[in-house]
């Protein structure tokens, strides 16, 4: 991922080592006091968020830096980043009803050796928050964002950072998906995702191959998709 400009890195000045969140500041530059990262207010059905935030808590915005994830991880340190991110899931602080944290399940892939956590949390989120009934979406679809998250995740990958032509691998729902590409815009005719024997219990991706060649990292480029080919995922139970 390319380095970011100074202005885009200004979020770092809000990082609070004590809580591991991005903490609001007063006009004089001091941290807001008192501060509760779990603070949130609700009026009727409207979620107003905690002080300094809209429709979410500080934890639901803590890792909302899609343009500079290496920089964010460096602030925490890799071990602390993984521990805090997993804690958000384990303590039910992750929510799927708003955009700021919908990319959270995929962030483990930015730390080497932690992709299995992404696979577990992606599959868990699809199962928990989505369904076929009247309340099948976890919140306001906001021009299709909730639906798009599910469609991408069901195929097995997701674009974490807008503008960066790559996708992070997750845990697909199907044994086979075929994307029919456009003759006008794409070089390839179709892109196929295969996960032989995949089922509800098969959550983990043990091996991944792009056009029969091992995929060394849980990352799929946009060019790999538009060029056509086959992504093969070997699935296993946890």
XYZ file of C-alpha atoms in Angstrom:
238
model
C 0.000 0.000 0.000
C 1.445 3.439 -0.914
C 2.515 5.877 1.777
C 0.072 8.615 2.713
C 0.403 12.374 2.682
C 0.860 14.281 5.920
C -2.755 15.422 6.011
C -4.030 11.886 5.546
C -1.840 10.777 8.436
C -3.245 13.373 10.837
C -5.410 10.679 12.440
C -2.253 9.605 14.266
C -2.435 12.693 16.462
C -5.699 11.355 17.889
C -4.288 7.960 18.827
C -4.600 7.325 22.541
C -2.172 4.704 23.848
C -4.172 4.312 27.038
C -7.310 3.039 25.307
C -6.016 2.035 21.878
C -8.641 4.212 20.192
C -8.742 7.496 18.297
C -9.693 9.867 21.065
C -11.438 13.221 20.483
C -9.525 16.365 21.382
C -10.474 19.752 22.730
C -9.764 22.983 20.859
C -6.532 23.427 22.819
C -5.237 20.040 21.619
C -5.787 18.170 24.877
C -7.607 14.857 24.941
C -11.288 14.921 25.807
C -11.962 14.284 29.493
C -13.710 12.214 30.695
C -13.598 9.648 27.909
C -15.431 6.350 27.585
C -14.693 4.455 24.323
C -18.011 2.626 24.713
C -20.092 5.779 25.107
C -23.088 5.997 22.774
C -26.471 7.650 22.833
C -29.675 6.663 21.087
C -32.747 8.806 20.451
C -35.653 6.656 19.325
C -34.193 4.514 16.544
C -31.399 6.987 15.749
C -27.925 6.086 16.946
C -26.097 9.328 17.682
C -22.781 7.841 18.743
C -20.447 8.831 21.513
C -18.767 12.242 21.999
C -16.796 13.059 18.863
C -18.427 10.308 16.816
C -21.536 9.783 14.713
C -23.557 6.553 14.732
C -20.938 4.556 16.569
C -18.590 4.302 19.508
C -14.866 4.988 19.599
C -14.269 1.253 19.194
C -16.375 1.151 16.044
C -14.130 3.856 14.594
C -10.842 2.767 16.176
C -9.584 0.948 13.061
C -11.359 3.111 10.486
C -8.184 4.108 8.635
C -8.516 2.145 5.390
C -6.072 4.439 3.565
C -3.164 3.781 5.935
C -3.512 0.416 7.620
C 0.257 -0.186 7.864
C 0.537 3.139 9.689
C -2.320 2.299 12.026
C -0.882 -1.125 12.794
C 2.499 0.458 13.518
C 0.861 2.787 16.070
C -0.502 -0.190 17.992
C 2.291 -2.662 17.291
C 1.320 -5.861 15.486
C 0.613 -7.970 18.563
C -1.473 -5.274 20.268
C -3.329 -4.549 17.024
C -4.360 -8.179 16.602
C -5.240 -8.522 20.284
C -7.388 -5.374 20.352
C -9.102 -6.139 17.064
C -9.960 -9.661 18.197
C -11.174 -8.279 21.522
C -13.643 -6.044 19.665
C -15.188 -9.160 18.130
C -14.995 -11.279 21.267
C -16.716 -8.626 23.406
C -19.466 -7.949 20.852
C -18.304 -4.420 20.083
C -18.245 -5.063 16.333
C -21.468 -4.129 14.567
C -22.513 -4.675 10.975
C -25.193 -1.992 10.775
C -22.916 0.911 9.846
C -19.985 1.402 7.518
C -17.102 2.527 9.805
C -16.294 -0.973 11.040
C -17.668 -3.226 8.284
C -14.116 -3.798 7.039
C -12.889 -4.942 10.472
C -13.098 -8.697 9.757
C -10.620 -8.310 6.901
C -7.998 -6.339 8.813
C -6.295 -9.418 10.251
C -4.983 -10.136 6.740
C -2.720 -7.110 7.036
C -0.699 -8.947 9.702
C 1.272 -11.939 8.503
C -0.019 -15.268 9.780
C -3.371 -13.932 11.008
C -5.610 -14.570 7.967
C -7.479 -17.396 9.725
C -8.980 -14.822 12.096
C -10.392 -12.974 9.099
C -11.889 -16.166 7.730
C -13.625 -16.963 11.009
C -14.979 -13.455 11.572
C -16.150 -12.971 7.987
C -18.110 -16.209 8.021
C -19.491 -15.431 11.468
C -20.661 -11.984 10.339
C -22.418 -13.358 7.261
C -24.214 -15.950 9.358
C -25.130 -13.657 12.222
C -26.135 -10.435 10.505
C -27.691 -11.535 7.216
C -30.732 -13.647 6.409
C -33.519 -14.255 3.926
C -36.357 -12.818 6.018
C -37.824 -9.292 6.165
C -34.900 -8.163 8.348
C -32.285 -9.819 6.184
C -29.976 -6.797 6.186
C -28.319 -5.571 9.406
C -29.146 -1.906 8.789
C -29.852 0.827 6.255
C -28.357 -0.435 2.995
C -26.947 3.049 2.285
C -26.917 2.842 -1.524
C -26.075 -0.837 -1.395
C -23.100 -0.906 0.974
C -24.501 -3.645 3.235
C -25.530 -5.777 0.273
C -22.198 -5.222 -1.488
C -20.295 -6.328 1.612
C -22.255 -9.569 1.655
C -21.946 -10.241 -2.087
C -18.181 -9.711 -2.033
C -17.767 -11.744 1.151
C -19.919 -14.591 -0.153
C -17.611 -14.789 -3.185
C -14.573 -14.884 -0.906
C -12.920 -11.466 -1.077
C -13.492 -7.787 -0.281
C -12.014 -4.379 -1.340
C -10.907 -2.933 1.991
C -9.412 0.310 0.665
C -11.357 2.279 -1.966
C -9.068 3.305 -4.815
C -6.520 0.553 -4.205
C -6.970 -2.192 -6.847
C -6.780 -5.175 -4.521
C -9.081 -7.446 -2.542
C -8.464 -9.250 0.743
C -9.402 -12.927 0.903
C -12.038 -14.094 3.358
C -14.162 -17.250 3.513
C -16.578 -17.907 0.604
C -20.021 -19.414 1.032
C -20.175 -21.355 -2.223
C -18.353 -24.183 -3.935
C -18.235 -22.304 -7.228
C -18.880 -18.756 -8.394
C -18.478 -17.518 -11.975
C -18.024 -13.830 -12.803
C -18.822 -13.102 -16.442
C -16.574 -10.262 -17.566
C -17.299 -7.531 -20.098
C -15.751 -7.701 -23.570
C -15.742 -3.917 -23.597
C -13.833 -3.340 -20.368
C -11.997 -6.547 -19.408
C -9.306 -8.694 -20.976
C -10.688 -12.004 -19.737
C -14.004 -13.702 -20.404
C -14.717 -14.937 -16.896
C -13.239 -15.267 -13.427
C -14.046 -18.383 -11.419
C -13.825 -18.918 -7.662
C -13.763 -22.595 -6.736
C -13.921 -24.016 -3.217
C -14.488 -27.758 -3.659
C -16.468 -29.367 -0.844
C -17.174 -26.031 0.816
C -20.015 -26.053 3.360
C -21.187 -24.315 6.520
C -18.515 -26.021 8.615
C -15.663 -25.342 6.184
C -14.580 -21.899 7.325
C -10.802 -21.861 6.970
C -8.852 -21.437 3.740
C -5.861 -23.751 4.046
C -4.440 -23.095 0.579
C -5.173 -20.688 -2.250
C -4.171 -20.963 -5.895
C -4.527 -18.433 -8.690
C -4.493 -20.156 -12.063
C -2.928 -23.214 -10.371
C -0.087 -21.132 -8.886
C 0.099 -20.751 -5.072
C -1.148 -17.414 -3.787
C 1.536 -16.332 -1.340
C -0.572 -13.760 0.532
C -4.325 -13.405 1.174
C -4.535 -10.695 -1.480
C -6.134 -10.746 -4.917
C -5.383 -7.967 -7.408
C -8.059 -6.357 -9.540
C -5.998 -7.197 -12.612
C -6.094 -10.879 -11.705
C -9.888 -10.765 -11.801
C -10.310 -8.680 -14.954
C -7.705 -10.743 -16.751
C -9.809 -13.863 -16.228
C -8.804 -17.132 -14.643
C -9.516 -19.302 -11.634
C -9.060 -18.805 -7.915
C -9.056 -22.160 -6.145
C -9.513 -22.263 -2.388
C -8.967 -25.360 -0.293
C -11.347 -25.249 2.673
C -11.248 -26.955 6.053
C -13.074 -26.896 9.377
C -11.543 -24.895 12.242
